[in-house]
Structure formats: structure tokens, C-alpha cells
Coordinates of N, CA and C in Angstrom, one line a residue:
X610 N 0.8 -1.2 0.0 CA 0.0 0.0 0.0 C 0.9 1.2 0.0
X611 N 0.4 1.9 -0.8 CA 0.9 3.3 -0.8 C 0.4 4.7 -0.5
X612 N 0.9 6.1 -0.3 CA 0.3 6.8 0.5 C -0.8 7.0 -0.4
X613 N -0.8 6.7 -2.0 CA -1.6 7.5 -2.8 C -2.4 6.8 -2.8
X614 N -2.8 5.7 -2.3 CA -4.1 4.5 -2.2 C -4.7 5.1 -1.7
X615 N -4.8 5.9 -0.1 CA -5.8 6.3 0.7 C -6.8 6.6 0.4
X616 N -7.1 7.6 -0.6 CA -8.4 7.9 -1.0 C -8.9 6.9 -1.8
X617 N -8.5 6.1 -2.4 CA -9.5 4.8 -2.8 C -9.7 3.4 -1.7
X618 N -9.2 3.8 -0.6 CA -9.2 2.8 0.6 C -10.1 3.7 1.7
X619 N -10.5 4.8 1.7 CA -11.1 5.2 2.3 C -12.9 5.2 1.4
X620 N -12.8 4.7 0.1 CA -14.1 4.6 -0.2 C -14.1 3.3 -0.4
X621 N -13.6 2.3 -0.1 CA -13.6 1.3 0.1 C -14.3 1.0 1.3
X622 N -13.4 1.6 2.5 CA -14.0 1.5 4.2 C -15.5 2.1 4.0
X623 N -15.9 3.1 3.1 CA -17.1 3.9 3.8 C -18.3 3.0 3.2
X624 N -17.9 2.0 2.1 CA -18.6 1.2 1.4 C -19.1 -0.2 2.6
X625 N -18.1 0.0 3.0 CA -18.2 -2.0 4.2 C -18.9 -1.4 5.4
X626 N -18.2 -0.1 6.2 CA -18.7 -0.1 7.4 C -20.0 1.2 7.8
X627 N -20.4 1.2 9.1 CA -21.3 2.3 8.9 C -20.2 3.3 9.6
X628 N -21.0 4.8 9.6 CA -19.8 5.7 9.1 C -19.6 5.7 10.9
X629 N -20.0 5.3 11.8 CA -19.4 5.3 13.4 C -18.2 4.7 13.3
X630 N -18.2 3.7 12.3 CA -16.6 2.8 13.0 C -15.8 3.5 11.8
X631 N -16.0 4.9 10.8 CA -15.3 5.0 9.9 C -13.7 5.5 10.6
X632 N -12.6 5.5 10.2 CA -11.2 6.2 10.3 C -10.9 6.6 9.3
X633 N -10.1 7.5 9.7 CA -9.6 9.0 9.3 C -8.4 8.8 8.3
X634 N -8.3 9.5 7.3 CA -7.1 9.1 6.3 C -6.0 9.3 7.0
X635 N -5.9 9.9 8.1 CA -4.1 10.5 8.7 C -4.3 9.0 9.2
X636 N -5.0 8.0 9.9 CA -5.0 6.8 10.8 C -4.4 5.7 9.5
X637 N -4.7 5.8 8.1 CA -4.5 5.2 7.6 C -3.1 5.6 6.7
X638 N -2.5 6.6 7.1 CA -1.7 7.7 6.4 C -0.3 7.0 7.7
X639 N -0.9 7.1 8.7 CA 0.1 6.5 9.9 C 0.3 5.2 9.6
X640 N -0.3 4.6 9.5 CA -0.1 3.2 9.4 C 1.1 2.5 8.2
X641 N 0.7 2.7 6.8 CA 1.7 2.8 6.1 C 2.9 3.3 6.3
X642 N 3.0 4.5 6.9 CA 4.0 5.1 7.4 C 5.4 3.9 8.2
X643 N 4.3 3.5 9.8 CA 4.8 3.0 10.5 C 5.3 1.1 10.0
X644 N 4.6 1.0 8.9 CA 4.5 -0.4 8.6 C 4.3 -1.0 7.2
X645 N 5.1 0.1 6.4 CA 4.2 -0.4 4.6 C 4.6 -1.7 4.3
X646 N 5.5 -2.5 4.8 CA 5.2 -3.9 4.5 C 4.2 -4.4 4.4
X647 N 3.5 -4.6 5.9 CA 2.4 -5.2 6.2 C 1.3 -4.7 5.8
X648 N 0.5 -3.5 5.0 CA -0.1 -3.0 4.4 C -0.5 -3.2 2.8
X649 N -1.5 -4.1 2.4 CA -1.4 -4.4 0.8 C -3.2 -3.9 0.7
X650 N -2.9 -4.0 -0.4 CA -4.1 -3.6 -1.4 C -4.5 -4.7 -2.2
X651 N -5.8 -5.1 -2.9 CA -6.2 -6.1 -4.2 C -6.4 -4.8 -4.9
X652 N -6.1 -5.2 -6.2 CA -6.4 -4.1 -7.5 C -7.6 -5.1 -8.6
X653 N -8.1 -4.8 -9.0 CA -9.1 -5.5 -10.1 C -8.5 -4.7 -11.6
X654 N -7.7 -4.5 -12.2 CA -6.5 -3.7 -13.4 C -6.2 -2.5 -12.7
X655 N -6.8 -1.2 -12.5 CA -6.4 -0.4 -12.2 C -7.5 -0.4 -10.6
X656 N -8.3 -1.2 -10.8 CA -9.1 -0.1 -9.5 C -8.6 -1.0 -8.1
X657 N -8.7 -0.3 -7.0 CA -8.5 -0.7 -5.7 C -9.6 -1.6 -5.2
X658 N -9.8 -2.7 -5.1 CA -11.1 -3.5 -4.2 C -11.0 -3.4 -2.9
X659 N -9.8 -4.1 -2.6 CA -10.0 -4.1 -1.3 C -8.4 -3.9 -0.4
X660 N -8.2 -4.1 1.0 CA -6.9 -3.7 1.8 C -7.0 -4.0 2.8
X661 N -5.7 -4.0 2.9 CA -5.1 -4.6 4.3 C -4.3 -3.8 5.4
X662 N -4.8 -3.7 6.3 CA -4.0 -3.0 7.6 C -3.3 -3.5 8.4
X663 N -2.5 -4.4 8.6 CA -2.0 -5.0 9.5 C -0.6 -4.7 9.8
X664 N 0.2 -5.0 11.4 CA 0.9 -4.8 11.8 C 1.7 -5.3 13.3
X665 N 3.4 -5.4 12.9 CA 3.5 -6.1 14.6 C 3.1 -5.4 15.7
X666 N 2.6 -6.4 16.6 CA 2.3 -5.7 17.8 C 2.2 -6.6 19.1
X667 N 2.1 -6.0 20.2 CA 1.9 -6.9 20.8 C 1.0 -6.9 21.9
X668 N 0.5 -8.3 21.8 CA -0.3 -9.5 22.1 C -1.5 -8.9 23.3
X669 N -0.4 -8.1 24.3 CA -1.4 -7.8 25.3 C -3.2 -6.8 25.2
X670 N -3.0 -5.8 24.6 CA -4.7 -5.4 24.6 C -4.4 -4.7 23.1
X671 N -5.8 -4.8 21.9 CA -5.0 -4.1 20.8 C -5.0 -2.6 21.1
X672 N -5.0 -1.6 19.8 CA -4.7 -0.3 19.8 C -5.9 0.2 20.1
X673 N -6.0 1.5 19.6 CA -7.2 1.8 20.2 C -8.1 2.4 18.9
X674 N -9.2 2.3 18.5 CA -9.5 2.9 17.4 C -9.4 4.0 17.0
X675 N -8.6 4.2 15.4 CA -8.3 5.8 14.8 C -7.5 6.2 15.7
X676 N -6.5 5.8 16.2 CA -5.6 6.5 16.8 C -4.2 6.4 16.2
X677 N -3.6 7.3 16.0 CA -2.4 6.9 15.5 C -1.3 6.9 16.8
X678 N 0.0 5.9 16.2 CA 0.8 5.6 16.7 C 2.1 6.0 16.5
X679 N 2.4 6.4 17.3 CA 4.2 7.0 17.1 C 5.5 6.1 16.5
X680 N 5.6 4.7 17.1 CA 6.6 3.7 16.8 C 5.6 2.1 16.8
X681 N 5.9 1.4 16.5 CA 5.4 0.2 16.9 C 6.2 -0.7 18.1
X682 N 5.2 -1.5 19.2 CA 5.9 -2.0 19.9 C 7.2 -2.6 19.8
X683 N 8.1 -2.7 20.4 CA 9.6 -3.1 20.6 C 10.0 -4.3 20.6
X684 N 8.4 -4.8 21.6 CA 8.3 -6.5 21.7 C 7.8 -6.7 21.4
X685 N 7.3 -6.6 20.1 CA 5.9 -6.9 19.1 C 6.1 -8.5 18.6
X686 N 5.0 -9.0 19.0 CA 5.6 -10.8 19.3 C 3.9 -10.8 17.8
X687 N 3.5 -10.2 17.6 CA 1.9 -10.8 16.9 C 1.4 -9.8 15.4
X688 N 0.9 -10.7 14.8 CA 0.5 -10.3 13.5 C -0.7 -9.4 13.7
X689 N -1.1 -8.2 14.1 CA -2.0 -7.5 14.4 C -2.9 -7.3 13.0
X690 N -4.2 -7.7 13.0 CA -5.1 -7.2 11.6 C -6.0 -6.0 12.4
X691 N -5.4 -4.9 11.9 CA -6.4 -4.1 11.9 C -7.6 -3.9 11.2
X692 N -7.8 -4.3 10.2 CA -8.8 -4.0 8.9 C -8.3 -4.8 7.9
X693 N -9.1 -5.1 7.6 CA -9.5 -6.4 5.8 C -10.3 -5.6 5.4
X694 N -10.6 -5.3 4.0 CA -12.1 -4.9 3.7 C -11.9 -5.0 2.1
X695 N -13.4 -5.4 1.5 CA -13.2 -5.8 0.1 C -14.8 -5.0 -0.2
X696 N -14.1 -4.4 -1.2 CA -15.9 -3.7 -2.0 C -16.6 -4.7 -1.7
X697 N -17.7 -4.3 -1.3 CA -19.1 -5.7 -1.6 C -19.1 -6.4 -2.7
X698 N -19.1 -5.5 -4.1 CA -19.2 -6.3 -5.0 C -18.4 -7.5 -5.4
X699 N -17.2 -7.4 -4.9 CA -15.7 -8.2 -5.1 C -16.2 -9.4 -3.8
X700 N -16.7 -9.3 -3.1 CA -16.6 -10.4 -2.1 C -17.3 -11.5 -2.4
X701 N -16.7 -12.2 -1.5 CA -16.9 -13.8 -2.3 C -16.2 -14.6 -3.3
X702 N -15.5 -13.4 -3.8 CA -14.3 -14.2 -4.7 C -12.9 -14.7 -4.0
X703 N -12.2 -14.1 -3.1 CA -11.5 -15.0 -2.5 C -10.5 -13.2 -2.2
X704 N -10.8 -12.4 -2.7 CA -10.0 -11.3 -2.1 C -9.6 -11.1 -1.0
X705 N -10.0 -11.4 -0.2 CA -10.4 -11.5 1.3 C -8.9 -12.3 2.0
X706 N -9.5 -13.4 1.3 CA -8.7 -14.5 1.7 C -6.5 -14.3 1.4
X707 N -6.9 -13.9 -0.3 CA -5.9 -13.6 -0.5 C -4.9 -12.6 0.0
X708 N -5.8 -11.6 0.3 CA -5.2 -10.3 1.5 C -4.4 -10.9 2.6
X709 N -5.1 -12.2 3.2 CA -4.8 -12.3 4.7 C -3.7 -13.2 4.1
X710 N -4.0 -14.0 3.3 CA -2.7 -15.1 2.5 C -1.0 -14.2 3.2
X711 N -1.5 -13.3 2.3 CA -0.1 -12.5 1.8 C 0.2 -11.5 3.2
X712 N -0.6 -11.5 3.8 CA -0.4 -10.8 5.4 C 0.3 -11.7 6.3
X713 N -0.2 -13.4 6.1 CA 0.1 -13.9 7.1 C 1.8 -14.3 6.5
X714 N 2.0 -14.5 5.4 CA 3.6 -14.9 5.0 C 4.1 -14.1 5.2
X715 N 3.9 -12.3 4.9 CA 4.8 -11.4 5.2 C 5.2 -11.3 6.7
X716 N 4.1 -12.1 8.2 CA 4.4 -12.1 9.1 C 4.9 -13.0 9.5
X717 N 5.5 -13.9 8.7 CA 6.2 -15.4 8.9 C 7.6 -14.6 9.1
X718 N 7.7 -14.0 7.9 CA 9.1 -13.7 7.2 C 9.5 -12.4 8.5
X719 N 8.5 -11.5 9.0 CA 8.8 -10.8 10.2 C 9.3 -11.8 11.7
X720 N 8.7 -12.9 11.5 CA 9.3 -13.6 12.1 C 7.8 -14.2 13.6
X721 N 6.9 -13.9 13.0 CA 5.7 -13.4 14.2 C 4.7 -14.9 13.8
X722 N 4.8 -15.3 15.1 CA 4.1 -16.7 15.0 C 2.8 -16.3 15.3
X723 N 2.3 -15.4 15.8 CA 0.8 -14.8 16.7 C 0.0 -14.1 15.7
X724 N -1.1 -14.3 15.4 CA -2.0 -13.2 15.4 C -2.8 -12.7 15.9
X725 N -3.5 -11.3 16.0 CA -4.7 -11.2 16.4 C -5.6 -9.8 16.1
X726 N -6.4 -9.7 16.3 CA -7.3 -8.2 15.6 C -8.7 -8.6 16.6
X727 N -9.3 -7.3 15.8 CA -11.0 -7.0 16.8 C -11.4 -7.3 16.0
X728 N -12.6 -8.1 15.6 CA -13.8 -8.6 15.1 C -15.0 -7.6 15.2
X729 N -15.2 -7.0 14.3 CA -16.7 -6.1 14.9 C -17.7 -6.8 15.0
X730 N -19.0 -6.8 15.9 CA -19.8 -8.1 16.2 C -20.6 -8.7 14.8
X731 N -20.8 -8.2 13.6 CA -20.8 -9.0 12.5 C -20.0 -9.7 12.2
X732 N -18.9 -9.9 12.2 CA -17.7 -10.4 11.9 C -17.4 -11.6 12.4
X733 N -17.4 -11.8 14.1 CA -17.2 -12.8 14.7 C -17.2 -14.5 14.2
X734 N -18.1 -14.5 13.6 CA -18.5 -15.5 12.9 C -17.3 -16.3 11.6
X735 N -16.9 -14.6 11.2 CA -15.8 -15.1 9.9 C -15.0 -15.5 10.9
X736 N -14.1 -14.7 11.5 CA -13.2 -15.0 12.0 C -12.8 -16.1 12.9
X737 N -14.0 -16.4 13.6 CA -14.3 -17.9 14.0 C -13.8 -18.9 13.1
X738 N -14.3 -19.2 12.5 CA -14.2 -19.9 10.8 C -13.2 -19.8 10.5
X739 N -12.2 -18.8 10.5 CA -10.7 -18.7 10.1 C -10.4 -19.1 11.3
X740 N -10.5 -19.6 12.3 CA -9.2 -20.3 13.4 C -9.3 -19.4 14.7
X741 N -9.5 -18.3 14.7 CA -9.6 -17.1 15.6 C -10.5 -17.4 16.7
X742 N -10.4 -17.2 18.0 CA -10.5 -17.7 19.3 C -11.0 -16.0 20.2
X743 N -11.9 -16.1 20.5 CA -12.0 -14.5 21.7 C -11.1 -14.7 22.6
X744 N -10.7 -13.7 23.3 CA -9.6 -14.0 24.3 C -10.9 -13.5 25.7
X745 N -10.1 -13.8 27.1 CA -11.0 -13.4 28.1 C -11.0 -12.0 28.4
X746 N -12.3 -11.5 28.8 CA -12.5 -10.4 28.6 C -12.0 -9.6 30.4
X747 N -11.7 -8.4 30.1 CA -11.2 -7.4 31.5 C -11.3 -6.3 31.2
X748 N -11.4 -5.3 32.3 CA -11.6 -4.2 32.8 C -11.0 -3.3 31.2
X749 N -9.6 -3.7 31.3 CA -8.9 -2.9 30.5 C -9.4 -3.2 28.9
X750 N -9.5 -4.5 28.2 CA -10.1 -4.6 27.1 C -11.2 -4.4 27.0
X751 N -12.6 -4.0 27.8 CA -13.6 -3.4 27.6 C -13.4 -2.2 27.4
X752 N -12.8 -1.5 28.1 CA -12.4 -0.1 27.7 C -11.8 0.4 26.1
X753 N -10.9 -0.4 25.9 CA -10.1 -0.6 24.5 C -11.4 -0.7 23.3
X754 N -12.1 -1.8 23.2 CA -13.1 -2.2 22.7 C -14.3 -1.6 22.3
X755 N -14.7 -0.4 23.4 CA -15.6 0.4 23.7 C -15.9 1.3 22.0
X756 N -14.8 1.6 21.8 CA -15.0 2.3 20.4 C -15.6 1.6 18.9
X757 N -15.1 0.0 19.0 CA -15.6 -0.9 18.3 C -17.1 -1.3 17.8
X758 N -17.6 -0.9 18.9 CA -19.7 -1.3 18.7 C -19.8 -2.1 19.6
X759 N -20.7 -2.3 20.0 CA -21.0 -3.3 20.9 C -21.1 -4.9 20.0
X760 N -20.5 -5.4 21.1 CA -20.4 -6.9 20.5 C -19.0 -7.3 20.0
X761 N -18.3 -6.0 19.7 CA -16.6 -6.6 19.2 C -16.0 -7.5 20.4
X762 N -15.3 -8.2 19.2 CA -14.7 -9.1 20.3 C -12.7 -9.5 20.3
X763 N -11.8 -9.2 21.3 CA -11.1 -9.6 20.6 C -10.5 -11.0 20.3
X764 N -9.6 -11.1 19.5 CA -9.3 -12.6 18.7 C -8.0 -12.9 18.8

């Protein structure tokens, strides 16, 4: 991903979610910044379908929504997915899948045996289905979570 994708990744996001859980192009502006590896895009010839946010981090509570981040953790032991997202019309074809394909080798090659991300409570279900487990819930990841919607869960 690159910086010049944003604006076709931010009509991407406004297409999947409703506009409460949307983020801000500087959140997505930070991220590449801090991590353009782990950041890819699906193209259909020239157009953007869909993208990937992901990043090392670590394991203990995730980030917090739309917030940007100065450095990435030090001890970052985990394949962090912040966001997948594929135009509606594109889904079901395997975009999706292939995103996370190419996310999970680039986190091989970082060296990161862990993953984990928030599920928004529609979601849960995929992510189930892909191997993903909720962790136990506490004081501090309710709080974290709080921005998510009700019903996110983390994985």
C-alpha cells in the first residue's frame, strides 16, 4: 500500500462499514508510514477492491480505534489485523482471503508466529471460521473495545 491509495481505501471502508466505526485518512496515512510492508491492497487492473492494515504488535490489549501511533511496539511478538475490507461487489471471490494469505507470510518472514485483531460483532463468525478464538474479557479490554460497537470481540 501506498500513500496514494488512501483515497481509494477510504471509499472502500465507507462502502463496508457504517460511518461510526469509519477512520480518518491520517490513521490510515500513519499506518503505512509506520508499517508499509504489512499494508497491501487487491487491485481489479487499475481499481482498488480491497486492503489490508495489519501490523507487529503486541499480544497484550489491541490499539485503540483511529488513533495513530508514534513507533510500533519493541516487543511486538503478533501479527496484528487491523482491517480487511473488500468492496461488496468483489466479495466472495476470495479477495479476502488472499489479502490475509499475503499478510500472514509477510508475518512469517517478520518472524511473528501470533496473530490477532478486533472482530466487529458482525464479523465474529468469519473470524471464528478462520481459526480465531476471543480472548478473556477485563476491565482494560472493555475499555479498549468500547470504540468498536458493541459486541466486538477480541481474537
Amino acid at each position: 500500500m501506498r500513500p496514494a491509495d488512501v483515497e481509494a481505501v477510504l471509499r472502500v471502508q465507507a462502502a463496508v462499514y457504517p460511518a461510526s466505526l469509519l477512520e480518518s485518512a491520517a490513521l490510515f496515512q500513519n499506518r503505512i508510514e509506520i508499517a508499509p510492508a504489512t499494508c497491501q491492497v487487491a487491485l481489479d487492473g487499475q481499481d482498488l477492491i480491497g486492503y489490508l492494515i495489519a501490523y507487529p504488535w503486541d499480544a497484550g490489549l489491541p490499539p485503540a480505534l483511529d488513533r495513530s501511533l508514534e513507533r510500533l511496539p519493541g516487543a511486538a511478538d503478533t501479527w496484528f489485523v487491523h482491517d480487511c475490507a473488500v468492496l461488496p461487489a468483489a466479495q466472495g471471490g476470495g479477495v479476502a482471503a488472499a489479502l490475509l494469505a499475503g499478510g500472514r507470510a509477510q508475518a512469517r518472514r517478520l518472524g511473528l508466529r501470533r496473530a490477532s485483531l478486533v472482530a466487529l460483532a458482525q464479523a465474529v463468525g468469519y473470524w471464528l471460521r478462520h481459526g480465531y478464538q476471543p480472548l478473556a474479557d477485563s476491565d482494560a479490554l472493555r475499555a479498549k473495545l468500547a470504540g468498536y460497537g458493541d459486541g466486538a470481540r477480541y481474537m
